[in-house]
Amino acid sequence: MTRKDSSVEVIPTGAALGADVAGFDINNFSEEEFADIHQAWLDHLILRIRGQDIDDHAHREFAKRFGPLELSPKTKFTGKPWLPDFPEMSQITNKKVNGEPVGTLGNKDAYWHTDMSYIETPPKASLLHAFEVPPTGGDTHFLNMYEALDQLPKHLRAAIEGESIKHQQVYSSDGSVRRGMEKPESEDPRDWPGAVHPIIRTHPETKRQALFLGRRVKGYIMGMPLDESEALLDELWDFATGNPAWTWSQQWQVGDLIMWDNRCAMHARDGFDDNHIRLMHRTVLLGDKPF
Ligand code: OGA
Ligand code: MN
């Protein structure tokens, strides 16, 4: 609902999640307008701000209104943040300078995931701002995990009630080994490091329950025999990711800023032709311990 002293207009995508924000100036907005944006984000899980004059400063100031930011991981190439003037920002790109990557994630597919669910307090949100996009490919897909839980068959719901997943910390979304990590010798996910979180989590702001799966690779349902954990995870993942009705896909335009709620939405990305550059800046908001 729009208040008298706010000109914010929220235009839902019509899919299970996502909304465009209009009537909003990212460089100059009121408390009331921010309150409308915040509520729209909780209601729609993903917000898109399109066609505005957004630079790194505006991006960071906007992100900070929602809470404190994570520092960007240092790059394994230089040992410094990707963007020294904006240490909270990561560069997500396939671009190389003198043969060295100047950002993460390259040009490959990134399978469905939640950002950094392998830490004790996974981020509550991530924001991605596009500077360069390829002519085709590189779409980002979002999945509503409230819906996936609400529509879970009874036997699956009963099987996960009260259970927790260990979220492995070794591999990142593009399948590479994270900086500072080594691939464990054992293939058994019980031997892999990572945080343990409830499979059904309660969103701390909306109080709604959502399915919280993290990443499929080397996930483990605590306390179960390995074959049972594998079978149940496969069934859960197939169910959650198997229904396009719960998803919405973003086809990027230069200047788009997308913010997703990492507590109740997963995301995935299509690969693209490495002869084209895709370059985005990302900020990540600190989150709480899932419950
Ligand atoms: C991320 C991510 C998707 C994309 O930055 O966490 O998954 O579209 N990015 O680049
Ligand atoms: Mn991600």
XYZ file of C-alpha atoms and ligand atoms in Angstrom:
302
model
C 0.000 0.000 0.000
C 1.312 3.432 -0.852
C 1.245 6.099 1.840
C 0.407 9.739 1.242
C 3.983 10.910 1.696
C 5.495 8.164 -0.442
C 5.377 7.972 -4.206
C 6.705 4.426 -4.291
C 4.866 2.148 -6.657
C 5.346 -1.605 -6.382
C 4.650 -3.592 -9.533
C 4.628 -7.361 -8.894
C 6.048 -9.552 -11.666
C 2.907 -11.689 -11.598
C 5.054 -14.736 -10.846
C 5.450 -16.378 -7.434
C 7.987 -13.754 -6.419
C 9.575 -10.498 -7.532
C 8.436 -6.916 -7.988
C 9.626 -3.805 -9.768
C 9.870 -0.580 -7.861
C 8.894 2.658 -9.565
C 8.387 6.202 -8.338
C 11.534 5.910 -6.262
C 14.830 7.766 -6.513
C 17.678 5.708 -5.099
C 19.716 8.875 -4.618
C 17.048 10.696 -2.653
C 14.283 8.972 -0.710
C 12.297 9.584 2.471
C 11.793 7.394 5.534
C 8.276 6.627 4.355
C 9.508 5.596 0.946
C 12.115 3.370 2.527
C 9.445 1.774 4.716
C 7.379 1.007 1.604
C 10.389 -0.510 -0.150
C 11.235 -2.598 2.876
C 7.703 -3.935 3.139
C 7.579 -4.644 -0.606
C 10.794 -6.620 -0.297
C 9.369 -8.726 2.544
C 6.162 -9.294 0.556
C 7.752 -10.103 -2.804
C 11.169 -11.564 -1.753
C 12.946 -10.000 -4.738
C 12.971 -6.322 -5.717
C 14.183 -4.874 -8.976
C 15.108 -1.222 -9.410
C 15.519 -0.482 -13.076
C 16.491 2.482 -15.226
C 18.031 4.702 -12.550
C 21.310 6.451 -12.031
C 22.939 3.918 -9.687
C 26.648 3.988 -8.928
C 28.614 2.065 -6.296
C 27.975 4.758 -3.727
C 24.189 4.739 -4.248
C 24.169 0.936 -4.243
C 26.081 0.752 -0.966
C 24.054 3.473 0.779
C 20.800 1.797 -0.275
C 22.005 -1.629 0.916
C 23.136 -0.199 4.267
C 19.634 1.037 5.001
C 18.609 -2.600 5.481
C 21.414 -3.348 7.951
C 25.161 -3.847 8.278
C 27.100 -5.272 5.330
C 29.523 -8.195 5.096
C 33.027 -7.389 3.903
C 33.791 -8.890 0.527
C 36.104 -11.895 0.622
C 39.612 -10.969 -0.451
C 40.621 -12.266 -3.830
C 43.001 -15.167 -4.064
C 44.930 -13.284 -6.715
C 45.890 -10.033 -5.011
C 44.934 -10.646 -1.361
C 42.935 -7.371 -1.485
C 39.218 -6.743 -1.922
C 38.097 -6.720 -5.549
C 37.212 -3.038 -5.276
C 39.559 -1.396 -2.761
C 37.400 1.751 -2.505
C 34.344 -0.361 -1.716
C 35.575 -3.215 0.490
C 31.969 -4.367 1.061
C 31.532 -4.997 -2.642
C 32.387 -8.027 -4.697
C 32.831 -7.992 -8.405
C 30.885 -10.785 -10.119
C 32.310 -11.153 -13.598
C 34.043 -13.293 -16.187
C 36.275 -10.347 -17.115
C 40.037 -10.840 -17.035
C 42.806 -8.260 -17.029
C 46.269 -9.485 -18.080
C 44.886 -13.006 -17.983
C 43.782 -12.776 -14.323
C 40.118 -12.757 -13.254
C 38.997 -9.423 -11.784
C 35.916 -10.964 -10.139
C 34.232 -14.213 -9.182
C 31.764 -16.696 -10.657
C 33.085 -16.613 -14.250
C 30.688 -17.487 -17.058
C 29.385 -20.914 -16.030
C 25.989 -22.020 -14.761
C 25.482 -21.596 -11.036
C 23.035 -24.205 -9.711
C 20.242 -23.309 -7.238
C 21.642 -22.103 -3.917
C 21.386 -19.803 -0.937
C 24.345 -17.470 -0.455
C 26.798 -18.486 2.264
C 24.468 -20.875 4.069
C 27.650 -22.663 5.229
C 28.306 -19.990 7.888
C 26.571 -19.808 11.299
C 24.786 -16.570 10.384
C 24.061 -16.649 6.646
C 23.418 -13.292 4.941
C 19.871 -12.001 5.021
C 20.106 -10.454 1.584
C 22.297 -9.933 -1.441
C 22.152 -7.060 -3.937
C 23.431 -7.295 -7.479
C 23.902 -4.309 -9.784
C 24.608 -4.798 -13.494
C 27.229 -2.752 -15.353
C 27.699 -5.011 -18.386
C 25.473 -7.837 -19.610
C 25.879 -10.348 -22.446
C 23.379 -10.189 -25.337
C 21.975 -13.598 -24.357
C 22.387 -15.945 -21.388
C 23.381 -15.082 -17.846
C 19.775 -14.870 -16.627
C 19.283 -15.176 -12.867
C 16.436 -17.342 -11.571
C 14.725 -17.043 -8.207
C 12.706 -19.619 -6.291
C 10.114 -18.968 -3.583
C 10.947 -21.284 -0.682
C 7.817 -20.368 1.302
C 5.802 -21.872 -1.559
C 8.030 -24.923 -1.831
C 7.450 -25.622 1.864
C 3.724 -24.844 1.817
C 3.185 -27.309 -0.998
C 5.487 -30.021 0.249
C 3.742 -33.427 0.258
C 2.758 -34.559 3.765
C 5.229 -37.444 3.901
C 8.135 -35.118 3.066
C 7.037 -32.529 5.579
C 6.820 -35.239 8.264
C 10.262 -36.531 7.310
C 11.994 -33.140 7.769
C 10.085 -31.756 10.755
C 12.685 -30.917 13.421
C 15.623 -32.036 11.240
C 18.757 -30.075 10.280
C 21.108 -29.947 7.316
C 24.854 -29.523 7.360
C 25.756 -26.989 4.636
C 29.171 -27.764 3.205
C 31.656 -24.953 3.044
C 34.164 -26.273 0.513
C 32.627 -25.696 -2.911
C 31.216 -22.389 -4.155
C 28.265 -21.979 -6.543
C 30.384 -22.426 -9.633
C 31.840 -25.695 -8.305
C 35.290 -24.312 -7.467
C 37.010 -24.790 -4.109
C 36.664 -21.699 -1.898
C 39.637 -19.568 -1.002
C 41.352 -20.984 2.083
C 39.603 -24.384 1.784
C 40.843 -27.757 0.624
C 38.743 -30.582 -0.727
C 38.480 -33.191 2.068
C 40.044 -36.562 1.306
C 36.833 -38.343 2.203
C 33.832 -38.138 -0.135
C 31.486 -38.675 2.835
C 29.580 -35.407 3.482
C 29.654 -36.149 7.207
C 33.391 -35.406 7.068
C 32.935 -32.067 5.297
C 33.012 -28.780 7.247
C 30.020 -26.413 7.349
C 27.278 -24.935 9.536
C 24.180 -26.862 10.632
C 20.760 -25.204 10.193
C 17.122 -26.305 10.512
C 15.570 -27.493 7.222
C 12.405 -25.589 8.043
C 13.348 -22.083 9.109
C 11.207 -19.266 10.392
C 11.756 -15.931 8.695
C 12.645 -13.554 11.542
C 10.689 -10.626 10.037
C 7.655 -12.164 8.315
C 7.450 -15.093 10.785
C 6.591 -17.346 7.857
C 8.240 -20.742 7.531
C 10.391 -21.552 4.510
C 12.332 -24.544 3.250
C 16.069 -23.942 3.782
C 18.216 -26.228 1.634
C 21.403 -24.235 0.927
C 23.295 -26.259 -1.663
C 22.713 -29.829 -2.783
C 26.327 -30.893 -3.206
C 27.581 -32.653 -0.041
C 24.550 -31.599 1.980
C 23.775 -33.952 4.871
C 20.722 -34.386 7.101
C 22.183 -34.688 10.566
C 21.944 -38.013 12.364
C 20.583 -40.000 9.407
C 22.282 -42.936 7.775
C 24.013 -41.515 4.703
C 21.848 -43.349 2.156
C 18.649 -42.094 3.828
C 19.972 -38.538 3.926
C 20.933 -38.695 0.243
C 17.555 -40.103 -0.793
C 15.587 -37.568 1.241
C 17.708 -34.633 0.009
C 17.245 -35.772 -3.587
C 13.500 -35.938 -3.085
C 13.384 -32.516 -1.419
C 15.541 -30.862 -4.067
C 13.596 -32.445 -6.929
C 10.376 -31.249 -5.431
C 11.566 -27.721 -4.577
C 13.309 -27.015 -7.877
C 10.886 -28.942 -10.054
C 8.013 -26.498 -10.192
C 8.450 -23.461 -12.471
C 5.337 -21.938 -10.878
C 7.446 -20.972 -7.869
C 10.152 -19.251 -9.882
C 10.796 -15.982 -11.635
C 13.647 -15.213 -14.023
C 15.525 -11.966 -14.354
C 16.805 -10.992 -17.796
C 19.337 -8.323 -17.051
C 19.532 -4.828 -18.428
C 22.461 -2.561 -17.723
C 21.671 -0.538 -14.591
C 19.366 -3.115 -12.976
C 19.720 -3.480 -9.219
C 18.212 -6.659 -7.787
C 17.875 -7.418 -4.095
C 16.910 -10.877 -2.907
C 15.844 -12.206 0.478
C 18.317 -14.992 1.125
C 16.193 -16.423 3.961
C 13.235 -17.472 1.831
C 14.441 -17.494 -1.792
C 17.093 -19.494 -3.633
C 18.730 -18.347 -6.846
C 20.502 -19.865 -9.838
C 22.249 -18.459 -12.854
C 22.544 -19.526 -16.473
C 25.949 -19.644 -18.075
C 26.806 -17.437 -21.050
C 29.310 -17.104 -23.877
C 32.722 -16.208 -22.465
C 33.374 -13.965 -25.471
C 30.995 -11.469 -23.893
C 31.541 -9.616 -20.648
C 29.062 -9.751 -17.794
C 30.042 -7.474 -14.932
C 28.113 -6.859 -11.719
C 28.779 -5.455 -8.272
C 27.361 -7.219 -5.254
C 26.772 -6.327 -1.622
C 25.694 -8.761 1.079
C 23.802 -7.979 4.281
C 24.721 -9.658 7.550
C 22.112 -12.118 8.735
C 21.063 -14.007 11.881
C 21.354 -17.589 12.961
C 18.493 -19.507 11.333
C 15.854 -20.977 13.686
C 25.716 -14.336 -6.402
C 25.126 -15.061 -7.500
C 24.098 -14.728 -9.621
C 24.358 -13.970 -10.866
O 26.277 -13.260 -6.653
O 25.604 -14.813 -5.263
O 24.708 -16.184 -7.334
O 23.397 -13.795 -11.597
N 25.021 -14.390 -8.642
O 25.498 -13.593 -11.122
Mn 24.664 -16.620 -5.147
